[in-house]
PDB file of C-alpha atoms in Angstrom:
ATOM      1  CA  UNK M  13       4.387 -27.967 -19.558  1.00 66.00           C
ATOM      2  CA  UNK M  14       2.334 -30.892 -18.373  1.00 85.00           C
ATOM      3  CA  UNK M  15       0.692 -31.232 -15.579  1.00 89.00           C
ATOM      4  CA  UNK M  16       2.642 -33.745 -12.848  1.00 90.00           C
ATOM      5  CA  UNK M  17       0.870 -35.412  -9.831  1.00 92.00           C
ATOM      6  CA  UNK M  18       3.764 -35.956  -7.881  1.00 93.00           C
ATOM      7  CA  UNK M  19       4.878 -32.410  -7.392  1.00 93.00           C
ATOM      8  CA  UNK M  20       0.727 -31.746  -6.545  1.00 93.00           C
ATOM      9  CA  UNK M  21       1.316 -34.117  -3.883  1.00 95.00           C
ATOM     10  CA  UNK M  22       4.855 -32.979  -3.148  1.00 94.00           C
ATOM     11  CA  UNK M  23       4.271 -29.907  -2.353  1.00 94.00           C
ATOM     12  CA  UNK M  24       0.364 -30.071  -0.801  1.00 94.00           C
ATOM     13  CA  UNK M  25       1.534 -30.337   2.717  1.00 94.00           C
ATOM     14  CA  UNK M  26       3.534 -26.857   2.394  1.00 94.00           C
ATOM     15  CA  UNK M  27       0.320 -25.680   1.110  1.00 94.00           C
ATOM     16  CA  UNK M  28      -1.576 -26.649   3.523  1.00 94.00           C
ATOM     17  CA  UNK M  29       0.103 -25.088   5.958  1.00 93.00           C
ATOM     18  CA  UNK M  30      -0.367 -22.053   3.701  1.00 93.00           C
ATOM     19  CA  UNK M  31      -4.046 -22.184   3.391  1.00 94.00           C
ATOM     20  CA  UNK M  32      -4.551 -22.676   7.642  1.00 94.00           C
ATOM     21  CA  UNK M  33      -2.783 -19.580   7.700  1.00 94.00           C
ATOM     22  CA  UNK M  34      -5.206 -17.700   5.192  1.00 94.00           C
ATOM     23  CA  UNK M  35      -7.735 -19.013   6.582  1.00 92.00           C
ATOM     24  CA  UNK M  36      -6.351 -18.221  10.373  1.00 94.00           C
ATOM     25  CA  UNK M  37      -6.269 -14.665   9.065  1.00 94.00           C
ATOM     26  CA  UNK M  38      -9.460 -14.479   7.848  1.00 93.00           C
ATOM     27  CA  UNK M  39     -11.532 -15.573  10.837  1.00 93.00           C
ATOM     28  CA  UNK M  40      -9.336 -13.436  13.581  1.00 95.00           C
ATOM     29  CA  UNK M  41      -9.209 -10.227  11.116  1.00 94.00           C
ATOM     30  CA  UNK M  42     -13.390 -10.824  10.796  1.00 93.00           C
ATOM     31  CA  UNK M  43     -13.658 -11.429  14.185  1.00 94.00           C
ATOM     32  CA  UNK M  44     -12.068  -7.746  14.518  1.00 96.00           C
ATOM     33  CA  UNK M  45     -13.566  -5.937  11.845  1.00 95.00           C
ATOM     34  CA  UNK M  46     -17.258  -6.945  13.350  1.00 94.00           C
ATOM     35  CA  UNK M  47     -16.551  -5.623  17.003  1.00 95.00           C
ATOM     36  CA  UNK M  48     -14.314  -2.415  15.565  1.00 96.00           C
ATOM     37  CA  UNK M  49     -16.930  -1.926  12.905  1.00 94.00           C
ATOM     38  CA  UNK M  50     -19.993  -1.842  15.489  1.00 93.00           C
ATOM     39  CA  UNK M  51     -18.006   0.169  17.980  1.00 94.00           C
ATOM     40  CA  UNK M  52     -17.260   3.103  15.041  1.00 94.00           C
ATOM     41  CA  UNK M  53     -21.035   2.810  14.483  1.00 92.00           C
ATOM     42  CA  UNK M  54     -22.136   3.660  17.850  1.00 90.00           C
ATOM     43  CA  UNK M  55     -19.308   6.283  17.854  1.00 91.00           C
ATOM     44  CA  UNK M  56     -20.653   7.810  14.788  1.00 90.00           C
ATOM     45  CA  UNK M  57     -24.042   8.260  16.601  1.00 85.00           C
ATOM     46  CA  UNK M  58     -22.685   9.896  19.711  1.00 84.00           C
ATOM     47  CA  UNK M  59     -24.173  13.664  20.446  1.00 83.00           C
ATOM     48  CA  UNK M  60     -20.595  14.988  21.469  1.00 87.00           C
ATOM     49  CA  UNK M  61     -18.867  15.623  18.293  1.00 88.00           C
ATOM     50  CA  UNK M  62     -15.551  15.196  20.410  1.00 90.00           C
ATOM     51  CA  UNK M  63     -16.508  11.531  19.435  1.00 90.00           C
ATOM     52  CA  UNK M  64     -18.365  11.424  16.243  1.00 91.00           C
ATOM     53  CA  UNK M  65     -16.230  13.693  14.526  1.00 93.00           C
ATOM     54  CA  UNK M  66     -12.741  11.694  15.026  1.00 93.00           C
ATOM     55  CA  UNK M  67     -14.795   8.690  14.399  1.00 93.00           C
ATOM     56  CA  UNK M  68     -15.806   9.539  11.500  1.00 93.00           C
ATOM     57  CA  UNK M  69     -12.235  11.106  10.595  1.00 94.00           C
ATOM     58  CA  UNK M  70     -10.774   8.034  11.081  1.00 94.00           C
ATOM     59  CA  UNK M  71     -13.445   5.998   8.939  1.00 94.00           C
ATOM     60  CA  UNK M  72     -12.900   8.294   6.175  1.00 94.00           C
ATOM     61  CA  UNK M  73      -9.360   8.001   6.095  1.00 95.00           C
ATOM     62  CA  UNK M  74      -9.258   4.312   6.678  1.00 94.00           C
ATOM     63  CA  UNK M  75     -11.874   4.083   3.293  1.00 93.00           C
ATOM     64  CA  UNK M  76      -9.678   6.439   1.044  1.00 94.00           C
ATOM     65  CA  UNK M  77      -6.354   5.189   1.529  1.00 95.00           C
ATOM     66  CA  UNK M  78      -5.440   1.741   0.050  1.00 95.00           C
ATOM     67  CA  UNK M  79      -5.374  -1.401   2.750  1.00 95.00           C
ATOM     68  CA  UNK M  80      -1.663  -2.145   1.518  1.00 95.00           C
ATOM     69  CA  UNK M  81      -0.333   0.955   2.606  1.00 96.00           C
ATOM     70  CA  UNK M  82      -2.301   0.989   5.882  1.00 96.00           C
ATOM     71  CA  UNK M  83      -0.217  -2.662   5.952  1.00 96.00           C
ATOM     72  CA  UNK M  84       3.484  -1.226   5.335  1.00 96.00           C
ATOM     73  CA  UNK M  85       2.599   1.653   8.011  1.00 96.00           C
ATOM     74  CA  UNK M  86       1.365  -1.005  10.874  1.00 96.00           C
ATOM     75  CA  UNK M  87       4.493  -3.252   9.739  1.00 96.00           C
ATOM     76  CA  UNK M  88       7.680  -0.611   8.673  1.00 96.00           C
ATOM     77  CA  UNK M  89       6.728   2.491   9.699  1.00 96.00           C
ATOM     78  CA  UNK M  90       5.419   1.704  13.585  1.00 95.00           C
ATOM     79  CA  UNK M  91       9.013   0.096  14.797  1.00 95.00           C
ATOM     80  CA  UNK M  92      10.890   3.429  14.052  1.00 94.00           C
ATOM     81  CA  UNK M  93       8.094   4.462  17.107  1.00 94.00           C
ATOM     82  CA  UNK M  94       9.226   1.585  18.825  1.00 94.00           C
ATOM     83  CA  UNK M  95       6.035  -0.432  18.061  1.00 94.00           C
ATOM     84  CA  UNK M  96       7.129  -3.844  16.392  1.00 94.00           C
ATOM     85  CA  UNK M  97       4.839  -5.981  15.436  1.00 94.00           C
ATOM     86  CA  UNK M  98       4.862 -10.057  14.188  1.00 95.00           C
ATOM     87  CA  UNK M  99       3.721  -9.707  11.013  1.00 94.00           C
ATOM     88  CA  UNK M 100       1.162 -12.048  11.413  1.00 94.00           C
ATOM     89  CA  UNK M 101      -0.312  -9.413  13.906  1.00 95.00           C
ATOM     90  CA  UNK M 102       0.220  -6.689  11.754  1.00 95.00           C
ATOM     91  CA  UNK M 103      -1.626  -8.150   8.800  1.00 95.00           C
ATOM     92  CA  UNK M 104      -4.782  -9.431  11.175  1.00 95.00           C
ATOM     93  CA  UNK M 105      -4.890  -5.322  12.480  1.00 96.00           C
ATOM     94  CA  UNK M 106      -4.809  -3.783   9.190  1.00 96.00           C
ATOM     95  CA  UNK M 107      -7.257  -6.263   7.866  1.00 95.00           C
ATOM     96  CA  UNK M 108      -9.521  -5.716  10.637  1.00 96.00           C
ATOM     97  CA  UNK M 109      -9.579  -1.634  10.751  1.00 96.00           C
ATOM     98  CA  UNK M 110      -9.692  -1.315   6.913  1.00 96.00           C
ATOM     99  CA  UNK M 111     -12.686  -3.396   6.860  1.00 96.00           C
ATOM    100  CA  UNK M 112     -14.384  -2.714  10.114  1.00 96.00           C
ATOM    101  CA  UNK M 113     -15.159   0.898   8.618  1.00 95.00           C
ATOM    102  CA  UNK M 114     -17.393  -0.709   5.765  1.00 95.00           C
ATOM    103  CA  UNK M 115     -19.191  -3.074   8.475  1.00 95.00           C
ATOM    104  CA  UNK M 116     -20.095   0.153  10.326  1.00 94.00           C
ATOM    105  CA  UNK M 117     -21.908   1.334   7.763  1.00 93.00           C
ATOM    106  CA  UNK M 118     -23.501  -2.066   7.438  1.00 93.00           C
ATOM    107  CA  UNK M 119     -24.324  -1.859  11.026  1.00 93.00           C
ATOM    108  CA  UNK M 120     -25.497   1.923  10.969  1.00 90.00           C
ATOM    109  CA  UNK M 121     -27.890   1.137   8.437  1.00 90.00           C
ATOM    110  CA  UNK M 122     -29.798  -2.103  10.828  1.00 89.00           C
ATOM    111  CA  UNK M 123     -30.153   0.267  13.823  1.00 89.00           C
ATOM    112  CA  UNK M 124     -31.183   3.078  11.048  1.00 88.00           C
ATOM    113  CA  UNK M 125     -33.591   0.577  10.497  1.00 87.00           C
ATOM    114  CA  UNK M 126     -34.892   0.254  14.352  1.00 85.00           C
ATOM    115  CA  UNK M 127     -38.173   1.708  14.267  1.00 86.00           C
ATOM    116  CA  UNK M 128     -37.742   4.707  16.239  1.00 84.00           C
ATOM    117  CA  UNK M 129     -40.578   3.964  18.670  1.00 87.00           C
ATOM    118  CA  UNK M 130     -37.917   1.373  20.036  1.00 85.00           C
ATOM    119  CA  UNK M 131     -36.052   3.818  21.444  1.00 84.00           C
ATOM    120  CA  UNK M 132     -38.786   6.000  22.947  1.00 85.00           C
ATOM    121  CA  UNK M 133     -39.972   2.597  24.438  1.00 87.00           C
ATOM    122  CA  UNK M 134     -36.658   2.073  25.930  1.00 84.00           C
ATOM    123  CA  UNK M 135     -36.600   5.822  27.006  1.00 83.00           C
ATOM    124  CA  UNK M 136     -39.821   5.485  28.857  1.00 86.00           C
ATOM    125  CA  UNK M 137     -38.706   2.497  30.565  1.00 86.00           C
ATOM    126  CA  UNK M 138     -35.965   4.474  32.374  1.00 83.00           C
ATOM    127  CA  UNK M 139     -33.317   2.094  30.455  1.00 84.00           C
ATOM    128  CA  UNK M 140     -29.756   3.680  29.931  1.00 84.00           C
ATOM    129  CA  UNK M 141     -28.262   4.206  26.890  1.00 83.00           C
ATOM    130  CA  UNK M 142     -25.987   1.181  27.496  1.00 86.00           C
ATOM    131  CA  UNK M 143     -29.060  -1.071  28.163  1.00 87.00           C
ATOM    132  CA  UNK M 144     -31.008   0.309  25.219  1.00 86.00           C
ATOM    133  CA  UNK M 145     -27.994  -0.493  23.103  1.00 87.00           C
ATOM    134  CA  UNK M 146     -27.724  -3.851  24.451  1.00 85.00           C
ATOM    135  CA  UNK M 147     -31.081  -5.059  25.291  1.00 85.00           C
ATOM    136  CA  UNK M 148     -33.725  -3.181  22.466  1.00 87.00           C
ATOM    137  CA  UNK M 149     -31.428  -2.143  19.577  1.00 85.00           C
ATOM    138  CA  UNK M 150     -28.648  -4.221  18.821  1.00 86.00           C
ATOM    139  CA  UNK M 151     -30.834  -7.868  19.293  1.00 86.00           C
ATOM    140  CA  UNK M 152     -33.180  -5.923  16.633  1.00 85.00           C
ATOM    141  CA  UNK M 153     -30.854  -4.257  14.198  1.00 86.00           C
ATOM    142  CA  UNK M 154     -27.924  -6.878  13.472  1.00 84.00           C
ATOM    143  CA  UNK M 155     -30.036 -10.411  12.789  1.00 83.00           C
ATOM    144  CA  UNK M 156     -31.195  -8.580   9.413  1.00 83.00           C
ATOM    145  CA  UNK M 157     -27.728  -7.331   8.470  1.00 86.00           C
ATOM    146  CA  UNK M 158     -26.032 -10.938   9.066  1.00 84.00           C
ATOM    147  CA  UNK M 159     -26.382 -12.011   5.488  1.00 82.00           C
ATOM    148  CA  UNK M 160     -24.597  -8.757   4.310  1.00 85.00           C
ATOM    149  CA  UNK M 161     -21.762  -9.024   7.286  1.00 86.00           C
ATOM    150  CA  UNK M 162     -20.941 -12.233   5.969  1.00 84.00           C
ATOM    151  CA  UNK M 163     -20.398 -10.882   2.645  1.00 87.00           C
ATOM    152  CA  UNK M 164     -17.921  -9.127   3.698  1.00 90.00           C
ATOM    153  CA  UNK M 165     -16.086 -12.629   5.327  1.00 89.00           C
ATOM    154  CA  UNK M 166     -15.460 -13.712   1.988  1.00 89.00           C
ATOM    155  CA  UNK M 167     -14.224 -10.112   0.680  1.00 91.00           C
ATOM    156  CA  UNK M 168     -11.561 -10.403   3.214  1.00 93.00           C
ATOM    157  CA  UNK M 169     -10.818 -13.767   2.707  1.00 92.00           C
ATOM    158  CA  UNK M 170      -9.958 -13.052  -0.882  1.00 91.00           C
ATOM    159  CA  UNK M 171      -7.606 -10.190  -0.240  1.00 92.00           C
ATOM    160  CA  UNK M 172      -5.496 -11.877   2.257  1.00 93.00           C
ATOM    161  CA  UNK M 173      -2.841 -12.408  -0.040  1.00 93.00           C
ATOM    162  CA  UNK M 174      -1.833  -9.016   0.362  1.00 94.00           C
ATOM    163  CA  UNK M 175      -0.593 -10.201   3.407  1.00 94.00           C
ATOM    164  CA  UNK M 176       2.441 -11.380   1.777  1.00 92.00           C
ATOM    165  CA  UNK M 177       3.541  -8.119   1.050  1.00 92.00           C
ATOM    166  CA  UNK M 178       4.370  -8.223   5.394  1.00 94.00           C
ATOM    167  CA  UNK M 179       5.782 -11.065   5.096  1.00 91.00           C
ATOM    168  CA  UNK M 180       2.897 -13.228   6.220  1.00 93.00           C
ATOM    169  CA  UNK M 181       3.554 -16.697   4.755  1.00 89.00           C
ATOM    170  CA  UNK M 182      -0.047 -17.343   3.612  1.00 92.00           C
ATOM    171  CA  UNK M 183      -1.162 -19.701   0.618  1.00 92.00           C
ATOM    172  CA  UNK M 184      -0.106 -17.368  -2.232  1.00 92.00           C
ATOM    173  CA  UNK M 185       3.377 -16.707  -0.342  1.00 92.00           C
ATOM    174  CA  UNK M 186       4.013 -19.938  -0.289  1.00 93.00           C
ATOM    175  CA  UNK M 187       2.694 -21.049  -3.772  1.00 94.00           C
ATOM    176  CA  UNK M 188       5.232 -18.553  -5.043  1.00 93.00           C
ATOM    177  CA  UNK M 189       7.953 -19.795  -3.050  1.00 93.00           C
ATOM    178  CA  UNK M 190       7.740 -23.108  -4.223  1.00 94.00           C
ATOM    179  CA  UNK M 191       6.809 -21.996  -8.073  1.00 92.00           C
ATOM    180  CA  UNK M 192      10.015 -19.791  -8.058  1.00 92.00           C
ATOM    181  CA  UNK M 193      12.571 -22.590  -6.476  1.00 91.00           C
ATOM    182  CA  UNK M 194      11.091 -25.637  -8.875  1.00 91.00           C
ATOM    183  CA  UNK M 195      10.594 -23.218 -11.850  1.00 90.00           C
ATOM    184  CA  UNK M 196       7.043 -24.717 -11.832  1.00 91.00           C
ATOM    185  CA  UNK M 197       3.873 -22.289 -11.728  1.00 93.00           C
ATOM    186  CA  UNK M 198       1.454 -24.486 -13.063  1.00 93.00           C
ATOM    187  CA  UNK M 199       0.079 -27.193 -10.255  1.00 93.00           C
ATOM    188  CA  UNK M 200       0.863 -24.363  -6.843  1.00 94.00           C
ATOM    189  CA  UNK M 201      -1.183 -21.401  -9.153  1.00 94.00           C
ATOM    190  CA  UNK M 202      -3.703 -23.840  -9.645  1.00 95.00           C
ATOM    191  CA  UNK M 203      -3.832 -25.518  -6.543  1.00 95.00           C
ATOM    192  CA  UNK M 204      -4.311 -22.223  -4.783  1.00 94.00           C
ATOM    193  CA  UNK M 205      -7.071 -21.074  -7.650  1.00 94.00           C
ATOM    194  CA  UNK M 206      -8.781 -24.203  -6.937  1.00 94.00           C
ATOM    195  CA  UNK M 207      -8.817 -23.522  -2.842  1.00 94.00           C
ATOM    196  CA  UNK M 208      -9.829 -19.649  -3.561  1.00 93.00           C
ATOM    197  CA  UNK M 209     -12.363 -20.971  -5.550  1.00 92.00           C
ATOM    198  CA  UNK M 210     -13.633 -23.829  -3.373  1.00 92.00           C
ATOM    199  CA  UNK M 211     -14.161 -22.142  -0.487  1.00 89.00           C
ATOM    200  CA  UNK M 212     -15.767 -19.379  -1.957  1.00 86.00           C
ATOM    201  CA  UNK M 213     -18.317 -21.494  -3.702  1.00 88.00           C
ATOM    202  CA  UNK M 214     -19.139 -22.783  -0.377  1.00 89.00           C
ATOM    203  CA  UNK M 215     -19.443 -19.363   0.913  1.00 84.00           C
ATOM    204  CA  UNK M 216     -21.665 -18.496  -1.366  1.00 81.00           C
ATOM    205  CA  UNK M 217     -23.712 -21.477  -0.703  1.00 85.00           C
ATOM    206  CA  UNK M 218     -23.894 -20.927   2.744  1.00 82.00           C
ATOM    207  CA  UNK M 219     -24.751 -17.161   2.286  1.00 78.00           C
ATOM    208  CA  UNK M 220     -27.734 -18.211   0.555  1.00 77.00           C
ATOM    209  CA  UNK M 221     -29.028 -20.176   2.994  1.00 80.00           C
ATOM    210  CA  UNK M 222     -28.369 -18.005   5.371  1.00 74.00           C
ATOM    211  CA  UNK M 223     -30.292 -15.421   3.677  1.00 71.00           C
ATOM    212  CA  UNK M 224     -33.250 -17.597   3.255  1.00 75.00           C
ATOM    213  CA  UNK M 225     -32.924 -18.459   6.529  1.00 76.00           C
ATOM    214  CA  UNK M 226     -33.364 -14.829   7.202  1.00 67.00           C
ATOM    215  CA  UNK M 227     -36.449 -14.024   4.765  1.00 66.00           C
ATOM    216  CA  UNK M 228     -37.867 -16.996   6.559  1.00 67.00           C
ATOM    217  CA  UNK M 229     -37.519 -16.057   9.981  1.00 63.00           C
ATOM    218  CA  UNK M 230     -38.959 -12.444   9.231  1.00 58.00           C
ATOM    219  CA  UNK M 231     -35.498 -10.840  10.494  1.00 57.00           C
ATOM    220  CA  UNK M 232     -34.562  -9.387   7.080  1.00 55.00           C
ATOM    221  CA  UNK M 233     -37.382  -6.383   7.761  1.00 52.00           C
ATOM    222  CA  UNK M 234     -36.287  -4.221  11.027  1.00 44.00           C
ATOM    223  CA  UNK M 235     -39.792  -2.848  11.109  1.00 45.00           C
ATOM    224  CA  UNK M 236     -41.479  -6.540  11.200  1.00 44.00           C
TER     225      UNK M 236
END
């Protein structure tokens, strides 16, 4: 089958569309997984088990069962409980969770990294737990974990075509739709290899430099 430039340019524009929507997905369900994943990581550290412990439950379970079933349960199994969700919603939630309980342990291991005379300093200042958090901690223990938060940005973006299996009409969704009606798979397969693959070369590029940036600045030590 040879290649034919005016199906490429036929059937960019649905494609398109396709690829805001992956890319829609990935921001929002990174956006969640960073404030989930740092709220399980303070969990995790609380003194009442009544908290760590179901944390930590739910972590567990979130990490051992596979994100596309944790996707069918948000998507079919929550309207027989009367929760119905747009599957759009749906796929940005199960995204989020599954992956916010990996960036927790990303997080747990910057503010591991806290020297602990930070928090004896905070102590003896007479700050609360909430301003320790806020103020001495968290400014010191995330700048060194960005590079490694970010990794996990392009993770995500490459497994949103899962998605599809909601429904979500992402880039893969539709490069199949339009491979199956034309009985073409060559130019939408590649087209959407060649966007996977851009964007994740620039990724990569800019995780570099953001590490670098990072070694440069010092913030890649806690203890510095």
């Amino acid at each position: 089958m040879d290649w034919d430039w005016n199906f490429v340019w036929e059937i960019l524009p649905t494609l398109l569309k396709g690829a805001i929507v992956t890319v829609e997905a990935t921001i929002l369900g990174t956006f969640l997984a960073l404030v989930a994943g740092l709220l399980f990581a303070v969990l995790r550290r609380s003194r009442s088990q009544f908290v760590a412990k179901p944390a930590n439950f739910f972590m567990e379970f979130m990490r051992g069962t596979p994100l596309l079933a944790q996707l069918y349960f948000l998507f079919y199994v929550l309207p027989d409980f009367g929760v119905l969700l747009p599957p759009l919603v749906a796929g940005l939630i199960g995204l989020g969770l599954h992956y916010s309980t990996y960036i927790a342990e990303v997080y747990r291991a910057g503010i591991d990294n806290t020297p602990r005379g930070q928090w004896e300093a905070a102590k003896a200042c007479n700050l609360t737990n909430c301003q320790t958090w806020r103020h001495v901690i968290l400014p010191q223990a995330i700048p060194p974990i960005i590079p490694a938060l970010a990794n996990y940005f392009v993770a995500m973006f490459k497994e949103t075509p899962i998605l599809s299996a909601i429904t979500v009409v992402e880039i893969m969704s539709q490069a199949r739709g339009i491979a199956a009606y034309n009985y073409r798979y060559l130019e939408p397969m590649t087209l959407v290899g060649v966007f996977f693959l851009i964007v994740s070369l620039i990724s990569a590029v800019g995780l570099s430099a953001l590490e670098r940036l990072m070694i440069g600045s010092g913030l890649t030590n806690g203890h510095d």
